[in-house]
Amino acid sequence: MDVRSSAIFIAQNAQYVSVDPAACREVAAGIYDQIQRQKYSTQTWATHELNQRCKLLDTEGQVDWVFTVDTLNFSFWSDRETSERYTVEYNGKKYTGYWSLCAAINRALDEGIPVTTPAFWRSDEFNLEACAHIFRSCTAEQIPLLDQRLAVLKEAGAALANTAFSDVLRSCNCSASRLLDWVTTNLQSYNDRFVYRNMKVSILKRAQILVGELWACFNGEGLGRFDDIDNITMFADYRVPRILYRLNCLRYSDQLEAVLRAGTLMESGSDAEIELRGTSIEAVEQIVHHIKTEHPETAVNAILVDFYLWDAAKAQEQSATIPCHRVRSVFY
Ligand SMILES: Nc1nc2c(c(CN[C@H]3C=C[C@H](O)[C@@H]3O)cn2[C@@H]2O[C@H](COP(=O)(O)O)[C@@H](O)[C@H]2O)c(=O)[nH]1
């Protein structure tokens, strides 16, 4: 089942989470207005200061930067206090969460470490000690899943032994679905699929955000051109579900709410986790449907709505009404 069909199937069968269609319809206009007002577009991507370092590289370098970041783009949440949580210091600023990853990659590049190069990932020089150095923290907490971060880059280095990722991209001929197939077939860490109610469902968060960030980085042109870009859905992470809950687009069962408020670790592949992720995709699909119905000419798609919601969620991080769900996973 593809991601969209999976999201519909999950939403229809969910026990712990439900999508509120009326709320999705209500918030659609407001989200569209905000996106218009903030002139939110693919160009917004390069306004993030850490993404600007990527834009200083040549085209191949930018592709490798995005591919490296999205191969490592998972599991930054912490149960430590803010001052103690994993933090990367770069150019005199401290970064946590997803931005700590970008800061670590940029810091390594500035230090002359070829951290975005598959040949380096394959080399004996790139071992657990080197990986720990690249992702070193300025607090007591180290980056979560360090071993898995080494493993996913080793896997990618092996898969790219005879080709550059930019050549893989060119071979997809502007087809996002072909790129999704390539990464999920050749890289198990991207194969974000589960069995749910006896059906094989696809969430593909990192495979899809890889497409989304290439599209944004190159403003939909050149190696960022995907003729089927509007088939990409929202990226089912652990942050956007929380903002959809705040907007009443998602409603949690009492049992799930208790688990989230207690900060209980949830199992990767559990029904509750799959339902949180699948219903989030379905809620954003409904929001995008209302936006496109109201504004048929708009360029707004699930990627821009996702980027907008994620950036908004980060801005409101302190005033969240309920904690993110906690799963340790290489998928998101
Ligand atoms: N749905 C969705 N999930 C996203 C992103 C991004 C980064 N996107 C930036 C690039 C372009 C955009 O404009 C954003 O500025 C990271 N993540 C996920 O969030 C989690 C990290 O959260 P925290 O620990 O709080 O930093 C983790 O699962 C990570 O995989 C996104 O855009 N959408």
mmCIF file of C-alpha atoms and ligand atoms in Angstrom:
data_model
loop_
_atom_site.group_PDB
_atom_site.id
_atom_site.type_symbol
_atom_site.label_atom_id
_atom_site.label_comp_id
_atom_site.label_asym_id
_atom_site.label_seq_id
_atom_site.Cartn_x
_atom_site.Cartn_y
_atom_site.Cartn_z
ATOM 1 C CA MET A 1 0.000 0.000 0.000
ATOM 2 C CA ASP A 2 1.372 3.479 -0.785
ATOM 3 C CA VAL A 3 1.555 6.147 1.907
ATOM 4 C CA ARG A 4 -1.741 7.872 1.086
ATOM 5 C CA SER A 5 -3.753 4.613 1.010
ATOM 6 C CA SER A 6 -1.963 3.508 4.187
ATOM 7 C CA ALA A 7 -2.966 6.727 5.961
ATOM 8 C CA ILE A 8 -6.623 6.286 4.965
ATOM 9 C CA PHE A 9 -6.579 2.631 6.074
ATOM 10 C CA ILE A 10 -4.947 3.486 9.416
ATOM 11 C CA ALA A 11 -7.370 6.377 10.082
ATOM 12 C CA GLN A 12 -10.345 4.094 9.326
ATOM 13 C CA ASN A 13 -9.133 1.428 11.772
ATOM 14 C CA ALA A 14 -7.513 3.525 14.505
ATOM 15 C CA GLN A 15 -8.469 2.876 18.120
ATOM 16 C CA TYR A 16 -6.184 5.336 19.935
ATOM 17 C CA VAL A 17 -6.373 8.388 17.648
ATOM 18 C CA SER A 18 -9.064 9.892 15.446
ATOM 19 C CA VAL A 19 -9.010 12.581 12.771
ATOM 20 C CA ASP A 20 -11.573 15.381 13.206
ATOM 21 C CA PRO A 21 -12.660 16.287 9.648
ATOM 22 C CA ALA A 22 -14.505 19.428 10.784
ATOM 23 C CA ALA A 23 -11.398 20.737 12.557
ATOM 24 C CA CYS A 24 -9.245 19.958 9.498
ATOM 25 C CA ARG A 25 -11.647 21.969 7.356
ATOM 26 C CA GLU A 26 -11.684 24.812 9.877
ATOM 27 C CA VAL A 27 -7.905 25.162 10.228
ATOM 28 C CA ALA A 28 -7.232 24.862 6.476
ATOM 29 C CA ALA A 29 -8.149 28.497 5.741
ATOM 30 C CA GLY A 30 -6.021 29.795 8.618
ATOM 31 C CA ILE A 31 -3.000 27.735 7.594
ATOM 32 C CA TYR A 32 -3.359 28.887 3.978
ATOM 33 C CA ASP A 33 -3.577 32.537 5.106
ATOM 34 C CA GLN A 34 -0.467 32.176 7.267
ATOM 35 C CA ILE A 35 1.465 30.498 4.450
ATOM 36 C CA GLN A 36 0.460 33.330 2.125
ATOM 37 C CA ARG A 37 1.188 36.036 4.701
ATOM 38 C CA GLN A 38 4.628 34.589 5.507
ATOM 39 C CA LYS A 39 5.214 34.016 1.763
ATOM 40 C CA TYR A 40 6.021 30.445 2.771
ATOM 41 C CA SER A 41 7.497 28.610 -0.217
ATOM 42 C CA THR A 42 10.434 26.386 -1.201
ATOM 43 C CA GLN A 43 12.555 29.549 -0.795
ATOM 44 C CA THR A 44 11.850 29.449 2.968
ATOM 45 C CA TRP A 45 14.103 26.407 3.268
ATOM 46 C CA ALA A 46 17.264 28.395 2.536
ATOM 47 C CA THR A 47 16.354 31.081 5.109
ATOM 48 C CA HIS A 48 17.173 28.656 7.930
ATOM 49 C CA GLU A 49 20.709 29.658 8.954
ATOM 50 C CA LEU A 50 22.067 26.099 9.049
ATOM 51 C CA ASN A 51 20.627 25.284 5.628
ATOM 52 C CA GLN A 52 22.523 28.315 4.274
ATOM 53 C CA ARG A 53 25.836 26.447 4.776
ATOM 54 C CA CYS A 54 24.486 23.821 2.373
ATOM 55 C CA LYS A 55 23.709 26.482 -0.223
ATOM 56 C CA LEU A 56 27.418 27.520 -0.218
ATOM 57 C CA LEU A 57 28.329 24.126 -1.704
ATOM 58 C CA ASP A 58 28.262 23.239 -5.407
ATOM 59 C CA THR A 59 25.253 21.307 -6.761
ATOM 60 C CA GLU A 60 26.736 17.867 -6.033
ATOM 61 C CA GLY A 61 27.742 19.083 -2.579
ATOM 62 C CA GLN A 62 24.208 20.334 -1.864
ATOM 63 C CA VAL A 63 22.694 17.017 -2.938
ATOM 64 C CA ASP A 64 25.133 15.116 -0.704
ATOM 65 C CA TRP A 65 24.429 17.476 2.214
ATOM 66 C CA VAL A 66 20.654 16.937 1.997
ATOM 67 C CA PHE A 67 21.060 13.178 1.534
ATOM 68 C CA THR A 68 23.403 12.942 4.552
ATOM 69 C CA VAL A 69 21.123 15.026 6.783
ATOM 70 C CA ASP A 70 18.010 13.078 5.829
ATOM 71 C CA THR A 71 19.773 9.725 6.250
ATOM 72 C CA LEU A 72 20.490 10.824 9.852
ATOM 73 C CA ASN A 73 17.226 12.730 10.374
ATOM 74 C CA PHE A 74 15.779 10.732 13.272
ATOM 75 C CA SER A 75 15.204 10.569 17.010
ATOM 76 C CA PHE A 76 16.484 13.736 18.675
ATOM 77 C CA TRP A 77 13.981 13.892 21.521
ATOM 78 C CA SER A 78 15.350 13.834 25.066
ATOM 79 C CA ASP A 79 13.887 13.232 28.511
ATOM 80 C CA ARG A 80 16.593 15.433 30.050
ATOM 81 C CA GLU A 81 16.070 19.034 31.126
ATOM 82 C CA THR A 82 16.806 21.539 28.359
ATOM 83 C CA SER A 83 20.163 22.504 29.872
ATOM 84 C CA GLU A 84 21.243 18.843 30.015
ATOM 85 C CA ARG A 85 19.879 17.526 26.710
ATOM 86 C CA TYR A 86 22.067 16.693 23.709
ATOM 87 C CA THR A 87 23.315 20.034 22.315
ATOM 88 C CA VAL A 88 25.759 20.947 19.533
ATOM 89 C CA GLU A 89 27.707 24.180 19.719
ATOM 90 C CA TYR A 90 28.455 25.682 16.299
ATOM 91 C CA ASN A 91 29.736 29.186 15.459
ATOM 92 C CA GLY A 92 29.095 30.255 19.046
ATOM 93 C CA LYS A 93 25.434 29.136 19.072
ATOM 94 C CA LYS A 94 23.842 26.096 20.741
ATOM 95 C CA TYR A 95 21.458 23.841 18.802
ATOM 96 C CA THR A 96 19.203 21.034 20.005
ATOM 97 C CA GLY A 97 16.797 18.655 18.255
ATOM 98 C CA TYR A 98 16.909 18.390 14.484
ATOM 99 C CA TRP A 99 19.040 21.538 14.227
ATOM 100 C CA SER A 100 21.760 19.892 16.330
ATOM 101 C CA LEU A 101 22.203 17.420 13.465
ATOM 102 C CA CYS A 102 22.639 20.176 10.867
ATOM 103 C CA ALA A 103 25.026 22.022 13.193
ATOM 104 C CA ALA A 104 27.143 18.865 13.679
ATOM 105 C CA ILE A 105 27.311 18.228 9.918
ATOM 106 C CA ASN A 106 28.308 21.843 9.221
ATOM 107 C CA ARG A 107 30.883 21.807 12.039
ATOM 108 C CA ALA A 108 32.455 18.624 10.634
ATOM 109 C CA LEU A 109 32.642 20.156 7.145
ATOM 110 C CA ASP A 110 34.273 23.280 8.605
ATOM 111 C CA GLU A 111 36.782 20.981 10.355
ATOM 112 C CA GLY A 112 37.640 19.399 6.996
ATOM 113 C CA ILE A 113 35.886 16.090 7.756
ATOM 114 C CA PRO A 114 34.222 14.803 4.523
ATOM 115 C CA VAL A 115 31.093 13.812 6.488
ATOM 116 C CA THR A 116 28.808 14.008 3.423
ATOM 117 C CA THR A 117 30.983 11.724 1.256
ATOM 118 C CA PRO A 118 30.073 8.032 0.789
ATOM 119 C CA ALA A 119 33.763 7.082 0.288
ATOM 120 C CA PHE A 120 34.440 8.457 3.776
ATOM 121 C CA TRP A 121 31.503 6.513 5.221
ATOM 122 C CA ARG A 122 32.956 3.306 3.711
ATOM 123 C CA SER A 123 36.485 3.960 5.005
ATOM 124 C CA ASP A 124 37.973 2.365 8.128
ATOM 125 C CA GLU A 125 38.658 5.914 9.332
ATOM 126 C CA PHE A 126 34.904 6.379 9.815
ATOM 127 C CA ASN A 127 34.330 4.286 12.941
ATOM 128 C CA LEU A 128 32.310 4.709 16.157
ATOM 129 C CA GLU A 129 34.980 6.972 17.668
ATOM 130 C CA ALA A 130 35.012 9.236 14.607
ATOM 131 C CA CYS A 131 31.197 9.275 14.602
ATOM 132 C CA ALA A 132 31.131 10.212 18.301
ATOM 133 C CA HIS A 133 33.553 13.068 17.569
ATOM 134 C CA ILE A 134 31.436 14.395 14.673
ATOM 135 C CA PHE A 135 28.263 14.382 16.821
ATOM 136 C CA ARG A 136 29.946 15.407 20.090
ATOM 137 C CA SER A 137 27.717 17.291 22.521
ATOM 138 C CA CYS A 138 28.499 20.288 24.738
ATOM 139 C CA THR A 139 26.356 18.726 27.493
ATOM 140 C CA ALA A 140 26.409 15.429 29.407
ATOM 141 C CA GLU A 141 23.932 13.758 27.014
ATOM 142 C CA GLN A 142 25.334 12.280 23.806
ATOM 143 C CA ILE A 143 23.374 12.032 20.554
ATOM 144 C CA PRO A 144 20.706 9.316 20.759
ATOM 145 C CA LEU A 145 21.259 6.116 18.697
ATOM 146 C CA LEU A 146 24.926 6.847 17.879
ATOM 147 C CA ASP A 147 25.551 3.224 16.825
ATOM 148 C CA GLN A 148 22.599 3.345 14.438
ATOM 149 C CA ARG A 149 23.855 6.618 12.939
ATOM 150 C CA LEU A 150 27.168 4.943 12.128
ATOM 151 C CA ALA A 151 25.296 1.919 10.716
ATOM 152 C CA VAL A 152 22.953 3.909 8.450
ATOM 153 C CA LEU A 153 25.871 5.830 6.925
ATOM 154 C CA LYS A 154 27.872 2.599 6.457
ATOM 155 C CA GLU A 155 24.807 1.093 4.715
ATOM 156 C CA ALA A 156 24.499 4.175 2.474
ATOM 157 C CA GLY A 157 28.247 4.140 1.741
ATOM 158 C CA ALA A 158 28.021 0.502 0.601
ATOM 159 C CA ALA A 159 24.927 1.178 -1.549
ATOM 160 C CA LEU A 160 26.782 4.078 -3.246
ATOM 161 C CA ALA A 161 30.055 2.160 -3.806
ATOM 162 C CA ASN A 162 29.845 2.561 -7.587
ATOM 163 C CA THR A 163 27.716 5.651 -8.027
ATOM 164 C CA ALA A 164 27.145 9.120 -6.580
ATOM 165 C CA PHE A 165 23.778 9.901 -5.007
ATOM 166 C CA SER A 166 23.339 12.682 -7.565
ATOM 167 C CA ASP A 167 23.560 10.013 -10.302
ATOM 168 C CA VAL A 168 20.843 8.016 -8.530
ATOM 169 C CA LEU A 169 18.789 11.210 -8.513
ATOM 170 C CA ARG A 170 19.364 11.802 -12.255
ATOM 171 C CA SER A 171 18.388 8.181 -12.977
ATOM 172 C CA CYS A 172 14.968 8.845 -11.388
ATOM 173 C CA ASN A 173 14.113 11.256 -14.233
ATOM 174 C CA CYS A 174 12.243 13.778 -12.043
ATOM 175 C CA SER A 175 10.108 11.034 -10.505
ATOM 176 C CA ALA A 176 9.693 11.209 -6.726
ATOM 177 C CA SER A 177 8.142 7.749 -6.651
ATOM 178 C CA ARG A 178 11.228 6.274 -8.349
ATOM 179 C CA LEU A 179 13.452 7.935 -5.756
ATOM 180 C CA LEU A 180 11.239 6.576 -2.959
ATOM 181 C CA ASP A 181 11.605 3.105 -4.518
ATOM 182 C CA TRP A 182 15.395 3.417 -4.809
ATOM 183 C CA VAL A 183 15.995 4.499 -1.209
ATOM 184 C CA THR A 184 13.491 2.072 0.350
ATOM 185 C CA THR A 185 14.841 -0.828 -1.722
ATOM 186 C CA ASN A 186 18.565 -0.136 -1.240
ATOM 187 C CA LEU A 187 18.563 1.382 2.256
ATOM 188 C CA GLN A 188 16.722 -0.527 4.983
ATOM 189 C CA SER A 189 16.922 2.494 7.295
ATOM 190 C CA TYR A 190 14.534 4.295 4.912
ATOM 191 C CA ASN A 191 12.125 1.363 4.669
ATOM 192 C CA ASP A 192 9.612 2.844 7.098
ATOM 193 C CA ARG A 193 6.910 0.177 6.644
ATOM 194 C CA PHE A 194 4.913 -1.899 9.172
ATOM 195 C CA VAL A 195 2.205 -4.561 9.417
ATOM 196 C CA TYR A 196 -0.936 -2.958 10.903
ATOM 197 C CA ARG A 197 -4.207 -4.896 11.266
ATOM 198 C CA ASN A 198 -2.684 -7.585 8.983
ATOM 199 C CA MET A 199 -1.961 -5.060 6.207
ATOM 200 C CA LYS A 200 1.498 -3.827 5.091
ATOM 201 C CA VAL A 201 1.389 -0.049 5.520
ATOM 202 C CA SER A 202 3.931 2.561 4.339
ATOM 203 C CA ILE A 203 4.782 5.726 6.284
ATOM 204 C CA LEU A 204 8.144 6.522 4.554
ATOM 205 C CA LYS A 205 8.857 9.652 6.569
ATOM 206 C CA ARG A 206 12.593 9.995 5.770
ATOM 207 C CA ALA A 207 12.251 8.854 2.156
ATOM 208 C CA GLN A 208 9.590 11.506 1.597
ATOM 209 C CA ILE A 209 11.351 14.328 3.476
ATOM 210 C CA LEU A 210 14.457 13.559 1.381
ATOM 211 C CA VAL A 211 12.344 14.375 -1.691
ATOM 212 C CA GLY A 212 10.815 17.387 0.070
ATOM 213 C CA GLU A 213 14.152 18.893 1.092
ATOM 214 C CA LEU A 214 15.769 18.318 -2.323
ATOM 215 C CA TRP A 215 12.708 19.990 -3.905
ATOM 216 C CA ALA A 216 12.960 22.919 -1.470
ATOM 217 C CA CYS A 217 16.760 23.229 -1.628
ATOM 218 C CA PHE A 218 16.693 23.570 -5.441
ATOM 219 C CA ASN A 219 13.299 25.372 -5.596
ATOM 220 C CA GLY A 220 11.795 22.600 -7.670
ATOM 221 C CA GLU A 221 14.384 22.987 -10.462
ATOM 222 C CA GLY A 222 17.306 20.924 -11.752
ATOM 223 C CA LEU A 223 18.015 18.075 -9.321
ATOM 224 C CA GLY A 224 15.119 19.322 -7.195
ATOM 225 C CA ARG A 225 12.545 18.899 -9.962
ATOM 226 C CA PHE A 226 9.932 16.208 -9.320
ATOM 227 C CA ASP A 227 6.975 16.055 -11.721
ATOM 228 C CA ASP A 228 4.935 14.092 -9.173
ATOM 229 C CA ILE A 229 5.889 16.228 -6.150
ATOM 230 C CA ASP A 230 2.242 16.717 -5.091
ATOM 231 C CA ASN A 231 1.985 12.975 -4.378
ATOM 232 C CA ILE A 232 4.335 13.398 -1.417
ATOM 233 C CA THR A 233 2.497 13.497 1.910
ATOM 234 C CA MET A 234 3.266 15.104 5.265
ATOM 235 C CA PHE A 235 6.326 13.628 7.029
ATOM 236 C CA ALA A 236 5.142 11.565 10.009
ATOM 237 C CA ASP A 237 7.585 12.566 12.734
ATOM 238 C CA TYR A 238 6.986 13.056 16.476
ATOM 239 C CA ARG A 239 6.478 16.850 16.414
ATOM 240 C CA VAL A 240 3.733 17.585 13.855
ATOM 241 C CA PRO A 241 1.198 15.175 15.468
ATOM 242 C CA ARG A 242 1.392 17.345 18.573
ATOM 243 C CA ILE A 243 0.497 20.549 16.732
ATOM 244 C CA LEU A 244 -2.353 18.727 14.933
ATOM 245 C CA TYR A 245 -3.605 17.720 18.402
ATOM 246 C CA ARG A 246 -3.393 21.353 19.542
ATOM 247 C CA LEU A 247 -5.454 22.322 16.477
ATOM 248 C CA ASN A 248 -8.032 19.618 17.423
ATOM 249 C CA CYS A 249 -7.411 17.892 14.091
ATOM 250 C CA LEU A 250 -6.377 14.799 16.038
ATOM 251 C CA ARG A 251 -8.153 13.462 19.098
ATOM 252 C CA TYR A 252 -6.422 10.977 21.431
ATOM 253 C CA SER A 253 -8.064 8.256 23.515
ATOM 254 C CA ASP A 254 -7.776 8.712 27.292
ATOM 255 C CA GLN A 255 -5.425 5.730 27.371
ATOM 256 C CA LEU A 256 -3.049 7.239 24.783
ATOM 257 C CA GLU A 257 -3.184 10.656 26.417
ATOM 258 C CA ALA A 258 -2.144 9.086 29.726
ATOM 259 C CA VAL A 259 0.812 7.335 28.033
ATOM 260 C CA LEU A 260 1.965 10.600 26.421
ATOM 261 C CA ARG A 261 1.606 12.657 29.580
ATOM 262 C CA ALA A 262 3.564 10.038 31.540
ATOM 263 C CA GLY A 263 6.343 10.187 28.927
ATOM 264 C CA THR A 264 6.206 6.406 28.635
ATOM 265 C CA LEU A 265 8.462 4.925 25.969
ATOM 266 C CA MET A 266 6.312 3.441 23.180
ATOM 267 C CA GLU A 267 7.370 0.512 21.028
ATOM 268 C CA SER A 268 8.366 1.096 17.413
ATOM 269 C CA GLY A 269 5.677 -0.532 15.250
ATOM 270 C CA SER A 270 3.035 -0.546 18.003
ATOM 271 C CA ASP A 271 -0.573 0.140 16.963
ATOM 272 C CA ALA A 272 -0.628 3.405 18.940
ATOM 273 C CA GLU A 273 2.548 4.679 17.244
ATOM 274 C CA ILE A 274 1.374 3.694 13.758
ATOM 275 C CA GLU A 275 -1.993 5.329 14.423
ATOM 276 C CA LEU A 276 -0.391 8.597 15.631
ATOM 277 C CA ARG A 277 1.735 8.721 12.453
ATOM 278 C CA GLY A 278 -0.907 7.491 9.982
ATOM 279 C CA THR A 279 -3.702 9.764 11.228
ATOM 280 C CA SER A 280 -1.289 12.746 11.131
ATOM 281 C CA ILE A 281 -0.714 12.083 7.436
ATOM 282 C CA GLU A 282 -4.479 11.759 6.850
ATOM 283 C CA ALA A 283 -5.237 14.985 8.758
ATOM 284 C CA VAL A 284 -2.757 16.962 6.638
ATOM 285 C CA GLU A 285 -4.136 15.338 3.468
ATOM 286 C CA GLN A 286 -7.606 16.624 4.457
ATOM 287 C CA ILE A 287 -6.202 20.095 5.227
ATOM 288 C CA VAL A 288 -4.438 20.212 1.831
ATOM 289 C CA HIS A 289 -7.615 18.998 0.092
ATOM 290 C CA HIS A 290 -9.605 21.915 1.579
ATOM 291 C CA ILE A 291 -6.882 24.405 0.638
ATOM 292 C CA LYS A 292 -6.736 23.157 -2.955
ATOM 293 C CA THR A 293 -10.552 23.115 -3.248
ATOM 294 C CA GLU A 294 -10.711 26.732 -2.069
ATOM 295 C CA HIS A 295 -7.646 27.830 -4.097
ATOM 296 C CA PRO A 296 -7.295 25.517 -7.152
ATOM 297 C CA GLU A 297 -4.325 27.498 -8.516
ATOM 298 C CA THR A 298 -2.269 27.386 -5.317
ATOM 299 C CA ALA A 299 1.234 25.857 -5.200
ATOM 300 C CA VAL A 300 0.587 24.899 -1.575
ATOM 301 C CA ASN A 301 0.996 21.130 -1.112
ATOM 302 C CA ALA A 302 1.463 18.692 1.782
ATOM 303 C CA ILE A 303 5.205 19.470 1.920
ATOM 304 C CA LEU A 304 4.724 23.206 2.422
ATOM 305 C CA VAL A 305 1.911 22.634 4.937
ATOM 306 C CA ASP A 306 4.191 20.194 6.782
ATOM 307 C CA PHE A 307 7.212 22.527 6.754
ATOM 308 C CA TYR A 308 4.972 25.363 7.946
ATOM 309 C CA LEU A 309 3.433 23.253 10.759
ATOM 310 C CA TRP A 310 6.835 21.897 11.822
ATOM 311 C CA ASP A 311 8.428 25.344 11.951
ATOM 312 C CA ALA A 312 5.355 26.638 13.852
ATOM 313 C CA ALA A 313 5.571 23.669 16.261
ATOM 314 C CA LYS A 314 9.220 24.495 16.954
ATOM 315 C CA ALA A 315 8.335 28.122 17.618
ATOM 316 C CA GLN A 316 5.618 27.037 20.083
ATOM 317 C CA GLU A 317 7.745 24.272 21.626
ATOM 318 C CA GLN A 318 7.535 25.734 25.120
ATOM 319 C CA SER A 319 3.756 26.169 25.122
ATOM 320 C CA ALA A 320 2.850 22.677 23.979
ATOM 321 C CA THR A 321 -0.302 21.207 25.459
ATOM 322 C CA ILE A 322 0.858 17.582 25.441
ATOM 323 C CA PRO A 323 4.296 15.905 25.133
ATOM 324 C CA CYS A 324 5.472 14.277 21.898
ATOM 325 C CA HIS A 325 5.147 10.522 21.730
ATOM 326 C CA ARG A 326 8.392 8.759 22.608
ATOM 327 C CA VAL A 327 9.740 6.049 20.324
ATOM 328 C CA ARG A 328 13.412 5.397 19.616
ATOM 329 C CA SER A 329 13.544 4.657 15.888
ATOM 330 C CA VAL A 330 15.788 5.242 12.875
ATOM 331 C CA PHE A 331 12.652 5.975 10.838
ATOM 332 C CA TYR A 332 11.917 9.456 12.240
HETATM 333 N N1 LIG B 1 7.280 16.543 9.713
HETATM 334 C C1 LIG B 1 8.503 17.052 9.752
HETATM 335 N N2 LIG B 1 9.432 16.481 10.553
HETATM 336 C C2 LIG B 1 10.660 17.046 10.587
HETATM 337 C C3 LIG B 1 11.017 18.177 9.836
HETATM 338 C C4 LIG B 1 12.372 18.451 10.147
HETATM 339 C C5 LIG B 1 13.244 19.569 9.694
HETATM 340 N N3 LIG B 1 12.725 20.288 8.614
HETATM 341 C C6 LIG B 1 13.281 21.612 8.427
HETATM 342 C C7 LIG B 1 13.765 21.728 7.061
HETATM 343 C C8 LIG B 1 12.887 22.386 6.312
HETATM 344 C C9 LIG B 1 11.735 22.780 7.092
HETATM 345 O O1 LIG B 1 11.348 24.103 6.811
HETATM 346 C C10 LIG B 1 12.199 22.655 8.516
HETATM 347 O O2 LIG B 1 12.741 23.859 8.926
HETATM 348 C C11 LIG B 1 12.781 17.500 11.069
HETATM 349 N N4 LIG B 1 11.740 16.674 11.297
HETATM 350 C C12 LIG B 1 11.622 15.607 12.276
HETATM 351 O O3 LIG B 1 11.258 16.244 13.508
HETATM 352 C C13 LIG B 1 11.849 15.536 14.600
HETATM 353 C C14 LIG B 1 12.842 16.473 15.253
HETATM 354 O O4 LIG B 1 12.101 17.383 16.055
HETATM 355 P P1 LIG B 1 12.906 18.145 17.251
HETATM 356 O O5 LIG B 1 13.519 17.065 18.136
HETATM 357 O O6 LIG B 1 11.825 18.948 17.913
HETATM 358 O O7 LIG B 1 13.959 19.018 16.573
HETATM 359 C C15 LIG B 1 12.537 14.330 14.007
HETATM 360 O O8 LIG B 1 11.619 13.254 13.916
HETATM 361 C C16 LIG B 1 12.870 14.824 12.596
HETATM 362 O O9 LIG B 1 13.019 13.743 11.685
HETATM 363 C C17 LIG B 1 10.025 18.762 9.001
HETATM 364 O O10 LIG B 1 10.226 19.777 8.298
HETATM 365 N N5 LIG B 1 8.794 18.161 8.995
#
